[in-house]
Amino acid sequence: MSEPHKLRLGVLASGSGSNLQSIIDRCADGSIDAEIVLVLSNVPGAGALDRAKKAGIATALIDHRTFTERADFDRAIVATLQASGVELVVLAGFMRLITAPFIDAFPERIINIHPALLPAFPGLHVQKKAIEAGARFAGCTVHFVDGGVDTGPIIIQAVVPILDDDDEASLSARILVQEHRIYPRAIQLIAAGRLRIEGRRVRIAAAAVVDGVMVNPPLH
Ligand code: GRF
């Protein structure tokens, strides 16, 4: 019998790559029907590249500083992803804004993870902003990428409390644990063909209903 098709992922990362690692691990243990065919970074020496090499995954380095035009940088990325037969582009701490030609090359096939409960707190340093705003909850969001900054249709979110003595580091660490749970899950929902975008909303076939309500501080 032939192997069932595995969704071919291209992961783009600029940093340490802990989200990449969670996807590598879930591909390896069979909880997602996908394989990472390429890890691409714009940062020489990025931890994500080391993690990929250790896992035997092909890597590419496309340094944005060697391009004068943003569109040329994006074109180079698209060509590299296409040459690897990438079907789903997974942004995992990729710290560059991507342009329309990139998005058009992978329609509804680019996803991102963001360490806040979108649509609140798009952009950078969002854990700090959530604390400073006095929010009682923070979290993370996996969403499809459209032309805006952290604006595309939302696939899945996880919520964590903000505690009294939190600083940016402690809250970021609490959120990151949840990022590592929801990103592989979002990829599996796509791999299983369970997602459909309807305007701003993502419909999930046969989704379980969420139970439990969190109140912070607790009611008693
Ligand atoms: C994560 O917090 C992610 O939400 C944000 O960048 C960070 C990447 O961390 N987009 P890592 O490189 O996956 O460890």
Coordinates of N, CA and C and ligand atoms in Angstrom, one line a residue:
M1 N 0.8 -1.2 0.0 CA 0.0 0.0 0.0 C 0.9 1.2 0.0
S2 N 0.5 2.3 -0.8 CA 1.3 3.5 -0.8 C 1.0 4.3 0.4
E3 N 2.0 5.1 0.8 CA 1.8 6.0 2.0 C 0.8 7.0 1.7
P4 N -0.1 7.4 2.7 CA -1.0 8.5 2.5 C -0.2 9.8 2.3
H5 N -0.8 10.8 1.5 CA -0.1 12.0 1.2 C 0.2 12.8 2.5
K6 N 1.4 13.3 2.7 CA 1.7 14.2 3.8 C 1.8 15.6 3.3
L7 N 1.1 16.5 4.0 CA 1.2 17.9 3.6 C 2.6 18.4 3.6
R8 N 3.1 19.0 2.6 CA 4.5 19.5 2.5 C 4.6 20.9 3.1
L9 N 5.3 21.0 4.2 CA 5.4 22.3 4.9 C 6.8 22.9 4.6
G10 N 6.7 24.3 4.4 CA 7.9 25.1 4.4 C 7.8 26.0 5.6
V11 N 8.8 25.9 6.5 CA 8.7 26.7 7.7 C 9.7 27.8 7.6
L12 N 9.3 29.1 7.9 CA 10.1 30.3 7.8 C 10.3 30.8 9.2
A13 N 11.6 30.9 9.6 CA 11.9 31.3 11.0 C 13.1 32.2 11.0
S14 N 13.1 33.2 11.9 CA 14.2 34.1 12.1 C 15.0 33.8 13.4
G15 N 14.4 33.1 14.3 CA 14.9 33.1 15.7 C 15.3 31.7 16.1
S16 N 15.0 31.4 17.4 CA 15.5 30.2 18.1 C 14.8 29.0 17.5
G17 N 13.6 29.1 17.0 CA 12.9 28.0 16.4 C 12.2 27.0 17.3
S18 N 11.8 27.5 18.5 CA 11.1 26.5 19.4 C 9.8 26.1 18.8
N19 N 9.1 27.0 18.1 CA 7.8 26.5 17.4 C 8.2 25.5 16.3
L20 N 9.2 25.8 15.6 CA 9.7 24.9 14.6 C 9.9 23.5 15.2
Q21 N 10.5 23.5 16.4 CA 10.8 22.2 17.1 C 9.5 21.5 17.4
S22 N 8.5 22.2 17.9 CA 7.3 21.5 18.2 C 6.6 20.9 17.0
I23 N 6.8 21.5 15.8 CA 6.2 21.0 14.6 C 7.1 19.8 14.1
I24 N 8.4 19.9 14.2 CA 9.3 18.7 13.9 C 8.8 17.5 14.8
D25 N 8.6 17.8 16.1 CA 8.3 16.7 17.0 C 7.0 16.0 16.7
R26 N 6.0 16.9 16.4 CA 4.7 16.3 16.1 C 4.6 15.6 14.8
C27 N 5.4 16.1 13.8 CA 5.5 15.3 12.6 C 6.1 14.0 12.8
A28 N 7.1 14.0 13.7 CA 7.9 12.7 13.9 C 7.0 11.7 14.7
D29 N 6.2 12.2 15.6 CA 5.4 11.2 16.4 C 4.0 10.9 15.7
G30 N 3.8 11.4 14.5 CA 2.6 11.1 13.8 C 1.4 11.8 14.2
S31 N 1.5 12.8 15.0 CA 0.2 13.5 15.4 C -0.2 14.5 14.3
I32 N 0.7 14.9 13.4 CA 0.2 15.6 12.2 C 0.7 14.9 10.9
D33 N -0.2 14.9 10.0 CA 0.0 14.2 8.7 C 0.7 15.2 7.8
A34 N 1.9 15.6 8.1 CA 2.7 16.6 7.4 C 4.2 16.2 7.5
E35 N 4.9 16.8 6.5 CA 6.4 16.7 6.7 C 7.0 18.1 6.3
I36 N 8.0 18.4 7.1 CA 8.7 19.7 6.8 C 9.7 19.4 5.7
V37 N 9.5 20.0 4.5 CA 10.4 19.8 3.4 C 11.5 20.8 3.3
L38 N 11.3 22.0 4.0 CA 12.3 23.0 3.9 C 12.1 23.9 5.2
V39 N 13.2 24.3 5.8 CA 13.3 25.4 6.8 C 14.1 26.5 6.2
L40 N 13.5 27.7 6.1 CA 14.1 28.8 5.4 C 14.2 29.9 6.5
S41 N 15.4 30.5 6.5 CA 15.6 31.6 7.5 C 16.2 32.8 6.7
N42 N 16.0 34.0 7.3 CA 16.6 35.2 6.7 C 17.8 35.6 7.6
V43 N 18.1 34.8 8.7 CA 19.1 35.2 9.6 C 20.2 34.2 9.7
P44 N 21.4 34.6 9.2 CA 22.6 33.6 9.3 C 22.7 33.2 10.8
G45 N 22.9 31.9 11.0 CA 23.2 31.4 12.4 C 21.9 31.3 13.2
A46 N 20.7 31.4 12.7 CA 19.5 31.3 13.4 C 19.4 29.9 14.0
G47 N 18.9 29.9 15.3 CA 18.8 28.6 16.0 C 17.9 27.6 15.2
A48 N 16.9 28.2 14.5 CA 16.0 27.3 13.7 C 16.7 26.5 12.7
L49 N 17.8 27.1 12.1 CA 18.5 26.4 11.1 C 19.3 25.2 11.7
D50 N 19.8 25.4 12.9 CA 20.5 24.2 13.6 C 19.5 23.1 13.9
R51 N 18.3 23.5 14.4 CA 17.3 22.5 14.7 C 16.9 21.7 13.5
A52 N 16.8 22.4 12.4 CA 16.4 21.7 11.1 C 17.5 20.7 10.7
K53 N 18.7 21.2 10.8 CA 19.9 20.3 10.4 C 19.9 19.1 11.3
K54 N 19.7 19.3 12.5 CA 19.8 18.2 13.5 C 18.7 17.2 13.2
A55 N 17.6 17.6 12.6 CA 16.5 16.7 12.3 C 16.6 16.2 10.9
G56 N 17.6 16.6 10.2 CA 17.8 16.1 8.8 C 16.9 16.7 7.8
I57 N 16.5 18.0 8.1 CA 15.6 18.7 7.2 C 16.4 19.7 6.3
A58 N 16.1 19.8 5.1 CA 16.8 20.8 4.2 C 16.6 22.2 4.7
T59 N 17.6 23.0 4.5 CA 17.5 24.4 4.9 C 17.9 25.3 3.8
A60 N 17.4 26.6 3.9 CA 17.9 27.6 3.0 C 18.0 28.9 3.8
L61 N 19.0 29.7 3.4 CA 19.3 31.0 4.0 C 19.1 32.0 3.0
I62 N 18.1 32.9 3.2 CA 18.0 34.0 2.2 C 18.0 35.3 3.1
D63 N 19.2 35.9 3.1 CA 19.4 37.1 3.9 C 18.8 38.3 3.3
H64 N 17.8 38.9 4.0 CA 17.1 40.1 3.4 C 18.1 41.3 3.2
R65 N 19.2 41.3 3.9 CA 20.1 42.4 3.8 C 20.9 42.4 2.5
T66 N 20.8 41.3 1.7 CA 21.5 41.3 0.4 C 20.6 41.7 -0.7
F67 N 19.3 42.2 -0.3 CA 18.4 42.7 -1.4 C 18.1 44.1 -1.1
T68 N 18.0 44.9 -2.2 CA 17.6 46.3 -2.0 C 16.1 46.5 -2.1
E69 N 15.4 45.6 -2.8 CA 14.0 45.7 -2.9 C 13.3 44.5 -2.2
R70 N 12.3 44.9 -1.3 CA 11.6 43.9 -0.6 C 11.0 42.8 -1.5
A71 N 10.5 43.3 -2.7 CA 9.8 42.4 -3.6 C 10.7 41.3 -4.1
D72 N 12.0 41.7 -4.3 CA 13.0 40.8 -4.8 C 13.3 39.7 -3.8
F73 N 13.3 40.1 -2.5 CA 13.5 39.2 -1.4 C 12.4 38.2 -1.4
D74 N 11.2 38.7 -1.5 CA 10.0 37.8 -1.5 C 10.0 36.9 -2.7
R75 N 10.4 37.4 -3.8 CA 10.4 36.6 -5.0 C 11.4 35.4 -4.9
A76 N 12.5 35.7 -4.2 CA 13.5 34.7 -4.0 C 13.0 33.6 -3.0
I77 N 12.2 34.0 -2.0 CA 11.6 33.1 -1.1 C 10.6 32.2 -1.8
V78 N 9.7 32.8 -2.6 CA 8.7 32.1 -3.3 C 9.3 31.0 -4.2
A79 N 10.4 31.4 -4.9 CA 11.0 30.5 -5.9 C 11.6 29.3 -5.1
T80 N 12.2 29.6 -4.0 CA 12.8 28.5 -3.2 C 11.7 27.6 -2.6
L81 N 10.6 28.2 -2.1 CA 9.5 27.3 -1.6 C 8.9 26.5 -2.7
Q82 N 8.7 27.1 -3.8 CA 8.1 26.4 -4.9 C 9.0 25.2 -5.4
A83 N 10.3 25.5 -5.5 CA 11.3 24.5 -5.9 C 11.3 23.3 -5.0
S84 N 10.9 23.5 -3.7 CA 10.8 22.4 -2.8 C 9.4 21.7 -2.8
G85 N 8.5 22.2 -3.6 CA 7.1 21.7 -3.6 C 6.4 21.9 -2.3
V86 N 6.6 23.1 -1.7 CA 5.9 23.4 -0.5 C 4.4 23.7 -0.8
E87 N 3.6 23.1 0.1 CA 2.1 23.3 -0.1 C 1.5 24.2 1.0
L88 N 2.2 24.3 2.1 CA 1.7 25.2 3.2 C 2.9 25.9 3.8
V89 N 2.8 27.2 3.8 CA 3.9 28.0 4.3 C 3.6 28.3 5.8
V90 N 4.5 28.0 6.7 CA 4.3 28.1 8.1 C 5.3 29.2 8.6
L91 N 4.8 30.3 9.0 CA 5.7 31.4 9.6 C 5.8 31.1 11.1
A92 N 7.0 30.9 11.5 CA 7.3 30.5 12.9 C 8.3 31.5 13.5
G93 N 7.9 32.7 13.9 CA 8.9 33.7 14.3 C 9.7 34.2 13.2
F94 N 9.0 34.4 12.0 CA 9.7 35.0 10.9 C 9.5 36.5 11.0
M95 N 10.5 37.2 11.2 CA 10.4 38.6 11.6 C 10.5 39.6 10.4
R96 N 9.9 39.2 9.2 CA 9.8 40.1 8.1 C 8.4 40.2 7.6
L97 N 7.9 41.4 7.2 CA 6.6 41.5 6.7 C 6.6 40.9 5.3
I98 N 5.6 40.2 4.9 CA 5.6 39.6 3.5 C 4.6 40.4 2.6
T99 N 5.0 40.4 1.4 CA 4.2 41.3 0.4 C 3.3 40.5 -0.4
A100 N 2.4 41.3 -1.2 CA 1.4 40.7 -2.0 C 1.8 39.6 -2.9
P101 N 2.9 39.7 -3.7 CA 3.3 38.7 -4.6 C 3.5 37.3 -3.9
F102 N 4.0 37.4 -2.7 CA 4.3 36.2 -1.8 C 2.9 35.6 -1.5
I103 N 2.0 36.4 -1.0 CA 0.7 36.0 -0.5 C -0.1 35.4 -1.7
D104 N 0.0 36.1 -2.9 CA -0.7 35.6 -4.1 C -0.1 34.2 -4.6
A105 N 1.1 34.0 -4.3 CA 1.7 32.7 -4.7 C 1.2 31.5 -3.9
F106 N 0.7 31.8 -2.7 CA 0.2 30.7 -1.8 C -1.1 31.1 -1.2
P107 N -2.1 31.2 -2.1 CA -3.4 31.7 -1.6 C -4.0 30.8 -0.5
E108 N -4.4 31.4 0.6 CA -4.9 30.7 1.8 C -4.0 29.6 2.2
R109 N -2.7 29.7 2.0 CA -1.8 28.6 2.3 C -0.6 29.2 3.0
I110 N -0.8 30.3 3.7 CA 0.3 30.8 4.6 C -0.3 31.1 6.0
I111 N 0.3 30.5 7.0 CA -0.2 30.7 8.4 C 0.9 31.3 9.3
N112 N 0.5 31.9 10.4 CA 1.4 32.6 11.3 C 1.0 32.3 12.7
I113 N 1.9 32.3 13.6 CA 1.6 32.3 15.0 C 2.0 33.6 15.7
H114 N 1.1 34.1 16.5 CA 1.3 35.4 17.2 C 1.1 35.3 18.7
P115 N 1.9 35.9 19.5 CA 1.8 35.7 20.9 C 0.9 36.7 21.6
A116 N -0.3 36.8 21.1 CA -1.4 37.6 21.7 C -2.7 37.1 21.2
L117 N -3.8 37.5 21.9 CA -5.1 37.2 21.5 C -5.6 38.2 20.5
L118 N -5.3 37.9 19.2 CA -5.7 38.8 18.2 C -7.3 38.8 18.1
P119 N -7.9 39.9 17.7 CA -7.3 41.1 17.1 C -6.7 42.1 18.1
A120 N -6.6 41.8 19.4 CA -5.9 42.7 20.3 C -4.4 42.5 20.2
F121 N -3.7 43.5 20.3 CA -2.2 43.5 20.3 C -1.5 42.9 19.1
P122 N -1.8 43.4 17.9 CA -0.9 43.0 16.8 C 0.4 43.7 16.9
G123 N 1.4 43.2 16.1 CA 2.7 43.9 16.1 C 3.7 43.3 17.0
L124 N 4.6 44.1 17.6 CA 5.7 43.7 18.3 C 5.6 43.9 19.8
H125 N 6.3 43.2 20.6 CA 6.4 43.4 22.1 C 5.0 43.3 22.7
V126 N 4.2 42.4 22.2 CA 2.8 42.4 22.6 C 2.5 41.8 24.0
Q127 N 3.5 41.0 24.5 CA 3.3 40.4 25.8 C 3.4 41.6 26.8
K128 N 4.4 42.5 26.6 CA 4.6 43.6 27.4 C 3.4 44.6 27.4
K129 N 2.9 44.8 26.1 CA 1.8 45.7 25.9 C 0.6 45.2 26.7
A130 N 0.4 43.8 26.7 CA -0.8 43.3 27.4 C -0.7 43.5 28.9
I131 N 0.5 43.3 29.4 CA 0.7 43.6 30.9 C 0.4 45.1 31.2
E132 N 1.0 45.9 30.3 CA 0.9 47.4 30.6 C -0.5 47.9 30.4
A133 N -1.3 47.2 29.6 CA -2.7 47.6 29.4 C -3.6 47.1 30.5
G134 N -3.0 46.3 31.4 CA -3.8 45.8 32.6 C -4.7 44.6 32.2
A135 N -4.5 44.0 31.1 CA -5.3 42.8 30.7 C -5.2 41.7 31.7
R136 N -6.2 40.9 32.0 CA -6.2 39.8 32.9 C -5.8 38.5 32.2
F137 N -6.0 38.5 30.9 CA -5.7 37.3 30.1 C -4.8 37.7 28.9
A138 N -4.0 36.8 28.5 CA -3.2 36.9 27.2 C -3.3 35.6 26.5
G139 N -2.5 35.4 25.5 CA -2.5 34.1 24.9 C -1.8 34.1 23.5
C140 N -2.2 33.2 22.7 CA -1.6 33.1 21.3 C -2.6 32.7 20.3
T141 N -2.3 33.1 19.1 CA -3.3 32.9 18.0 C -2.5 32.4 16.7
V142 N -3.1 31.3 16.1 CA -2.7 30.9 14.8 C -3.7 31.4 13.8
H143 N -3.2 32.1 12.7 CA -4.1 32.7 11.8 C -3.6 32.6 10.4
F144 N -4.5 32.7 9.4 CA -4.0 32.8 8.0 C -3.5 34.2 7.8
V145 N -2.5 34.3 6.9 CA -1.9 35.5 6.6 C -2.5 36.2 5.4
D146 N -3.0 37.5 5.7 CA -3.4 38.3 4.5 C -2.5 39.4 4.4
G147 N -2.9 40.5 3.8 CA -2.0 41.6 3.5 C -1.6 42.4 4.7
G148 N -2.3 42.3 5.8 CA -2.0 43.2 7.0 C -1.1 42.6 8.0
V149 N -0.8 43.4 9.0 CA 0.1 42.9 10.1 C -0.8 42.2 11.1
D150 N -0.7 40.8 11.2 CA -1.4 40.0 12.1 C -2.9 40.1 12.0
T151 N -3.4 40.2 10.8 CA -4.8 40.5 10.6 C -5.7 39.4 10.0
G152 N -5.1 38.3 9.6 CA -5.8 37.3 8.8 C -6.8 36.5 9.6
P153 N -7.7 35.7 8.9 CA -8.7 34.9 9.6 C -8.0 34.0 10.7
I154 N -8.7 33.9 11.9 CA -8.1 33.2 13.0 C -8.5 31.7 13.0
I155 N -7.6 30.9 13.2 CA -7.8 29.4 13.2 C -8.0 28.9 14.6
I156 N -7.1 29.2 15.5 CA -7.1 28.6 16.8 C -6.4 29.6 17.8
Q157 N -6.9 29.6 19.0 CA -6.3 30.5 20.1 C -6.2 29.7 21.4
A158 N -5.2 30.0 22.2 CA -5.1 29.5 23.6 C -5.0 30.7 24.5
V159 N -5.6 30.6 25.7 CA -5.6 31.7 26.6 C -4.8 31.4 27.9
V160 N -4.1 32.3 28.4 CA -3.4 32.1 29.7 C -3.7 33.3 30.5
P161 N -3.7 33.1 31.9 CA -3.9 34.3 32.7 C -2.6 35.2 32.8
I162 N -2.8 36.4 33.0 CA -1.7 37.3 33.4 C -1.7 37.4 34.9
L163 N -0.6 37.1 35.5 CA -0.5 37.1 37.0 C 0.1 38.4 37.5
D164 N -0.1 38.7 38.8 CA 0.3 40.0 39.3 C 1.8 40.3 39.2
D165 N 2.6 39.3 39.4 CA 4.0 39.5 39.3 C 4.7 39.2 38.0
D166 N 3.8 39.1 36.9 CA 4.4 38.8 35.6 C 5.2 40.0 35.1
D167 N 6.3 39.6 34.4 CA 7.0 40.6 33.5 C 7.0 40.0 32.1
E168 N 7.6 40.7 31.2 CA 7.5 40.3 29.8 C 8.0 38.8 29.6
A169 N 9.1 38.5 30.3 CA 9.7 37.2 30.2 C 8.8 36.1 30.7
S170 N 8.3 36.3 31.9 CA 7.5 35.2 32.5 C 6.2 35.0 31.7
L171 N 5.6 36.1 31.2 CA 4.3 35.9 30.4 C 4.7 35.3 29.1
S172 N 5.8 35.7 28.5 CA 6.1 35.1 27.2 C 6.3 33.6 27.3
A173 N 7.0 33.2 28.4 CA 7.3 31.8 28.6 C 6.0 31.0 28.7
R174 N 5.0 31.6 29.5 CA 3.7 30.9 29.7 C 3.0 30.8 28.4
I175 N 3.0 31.8 27.6 CA 2.4 31.8 26.3 C 3.0 30.8 25.3
L176 N 4.4 30.7 25.4 CA 5.1 29.9 24.4 C 4.7 28.4 24.6
V177 N 4.5 28.0 25.8 CA 4.1 26.6 26.1 C 2.8 26.3 25.3
Q178 N 1.9 27.3 25.2 CA 0.7 27.0 24.5 C 0.9 27.2 23.0
E179 N 1.8 28.0 22.6 CA 2.1 28.1 21.1 C 2.5 26.7 20.6
H180 N 3.3 26.0 21.4 CA 3.8 24.7 21.0 C 2.7 23.7 20.9
R181 N 1.6 23.9 21.5 CA 0.4 23.0 21.5 C -0.5 23.4 20.3
I182 N -0.7 24.7 20.1 CA -1.8 25.0 19.1 C -1.2 25.0 17.7
Y183 N 0.1 25.3 17.5 CA 0.5 25.4 16.1 C 0.5 24.1 15.4
P184 N 1.0 23.0 16.0 CA 0.8 21.7 15.3 C -0.6 21.3 15.1
R185 N -1.5 21.7 16.1 CA -2.9 21.4 15.9 C -3.5 22.1 14.7
A186 N -3.2 23.4 14.5 CA -3.7 24.1 13.4 C -3.2 23.5 12.1
I187 N -2.0 23.0 12.1 CA -1.4 22.4 10.8 C -2.2 21.1 10.6
Q188 N -2.5 20.4 11.6 CA -3.2 19.1 11.4 C -4.6 19.4 10.9
L189 N -5.3 20.4 11.4 CA -6.6 20.8 10.9 C -6.6 21.0 9.4
I190 N -5.5 21.7 8.9 CA -5.3 22.0 7.5 C -5.0 20.7 6.7
A191 N -4.1 19.9 7.3 CA -3.7 18.7 6.6 C -4.9 17.8 6.4
A192 N -5.8 17.8 7.4 CA -7.0 16.9 7.3 C -8.1 17.5 6.5
G193 N -7.9 18.7 6.0 CA -8.9 19.4 5.1 C -10.1 19.8 5.8
R194 N -9.9 20.2 7.1 CA -11.1 20.5 7.9 C -11.4 22.0 8.0
L195 N -10.6 22.8 7.4 CA -10.8 24.3 7.5 C -11.3 24.9 6.2
R196 N -12.2 25.8 6.4 CA -12.8 26.6 5.3 C -12.9 28.1 5.7
I197 N -12.4 29.0 4.9 CA -12.4 30.4 5.2 C -13.7 31.0 4.7
E198 N -14.5 31.6 5.6 CA -15.7 32.3 5.1 C -15.6 33.7 5.6
G199 N -15.2 34.6 4.7 CA -15.0 36.0 5.1 C -13.9 36.1 6.1
R200 N -14.2 36.6 7.3 CA -13.2 36.7 8.4 C -13.1 35.5 9.3
R201 N -14.1 34.6 9.1 CA -14.2 33.5 10.0 C -13.7 32.2 9.4
V202 N -13.1 31.4 10.2 CA -12.6 30.1 9.7 C -13.6 29.0 10.3
R203 N -14.2 28.3 9.4 CA -15.1 27.2 9.8 C -14.3 25.9 9.9
I204 N -14.5 25.2 11.0 CA -13.8 23.9 11.3 C -14.8 22.8 11.2
A205 N -14.6 21.9 10.3 CA -15.5 20.7 10.2 C -15.4 19.8 11.5
A206 N -16.5 19.4 12.0 CA -16.6 18.5 13.1 C -15.7 18.9 14.3
A207 N -15.8 20.2 14.6 CA -15.0 20.7 15.7 C -15.8 20.4 17.0
A208 N -15.0 20.0 18.1 CA -15.6 19.8 19.4 C -15.9 21.2 19.9
V209 N -16.9 21.2 20.8 CA -17.3 22.5 21.4 C -16.4 22.7 22.7
V210 N -15.9 23.9 22.8 CA -15.0 24.3 23.9 C -15.9 24.3 25.2
D211 N -15.3 23.8 26.2 CA -16.0 23.9 27.5 C -15.1 24.6 28.5
G212 N -15.8 25.1 29.6 CA -15.0 25.7 30.6 C -14.9 27.2 30.3
V213 N -15.0 28.0 31.4 CA -14.8 29.4 31.3 C -13.8 29.8 32.3
M214 N -12.9 30.7 31.9 CA -11.9 31.2 32.9 C -12.2 32.6 33.3
V215 N -12.1 32.8 34.6 CA -12.3 34.2 35.2 C -11.1 34.5 36.0
N216 N -10.5 35.7 35.8 CA -9.3 36.0 36.5 C -9.4 37.5 37.0
P217 N -9.4 37.7 38.4 CA -9.3 36.7 39.4 C -10.5 35.8 39.5
P218 N -10.3 34.6 40.1 CA -11.5 33.7 40.2 C -12.6 34.3 41.0
L219 N -13.8 33.8 40.8 CA -15.0 34.3 41.5 C -15.0 34.1 43.0
H220 N -14.3 33.0 43.4 CA -14.2 32.7 44.8 C -13.1 31.8 45.1
Ligands
GRF1 C1 7.0 33.3 19.2 O1 6.6 34.0 20.3 C2 6.0 33.6 18.1 O2 4.7 33.7 18.6 C3 6.5 34.9 17.5 O3 7.9 34.8 17.5 C4 8.3 33.9 18.6 C5 9.1 32.8 17.9 O4 9.7 32.0 18.9 N1 5.9 35.1 16.2 P1 10.5 30.7 18.4 O5 11.6 31.1 17.4 O6 9.5 29.7 17.7 O7 11.1 30.1 19.6

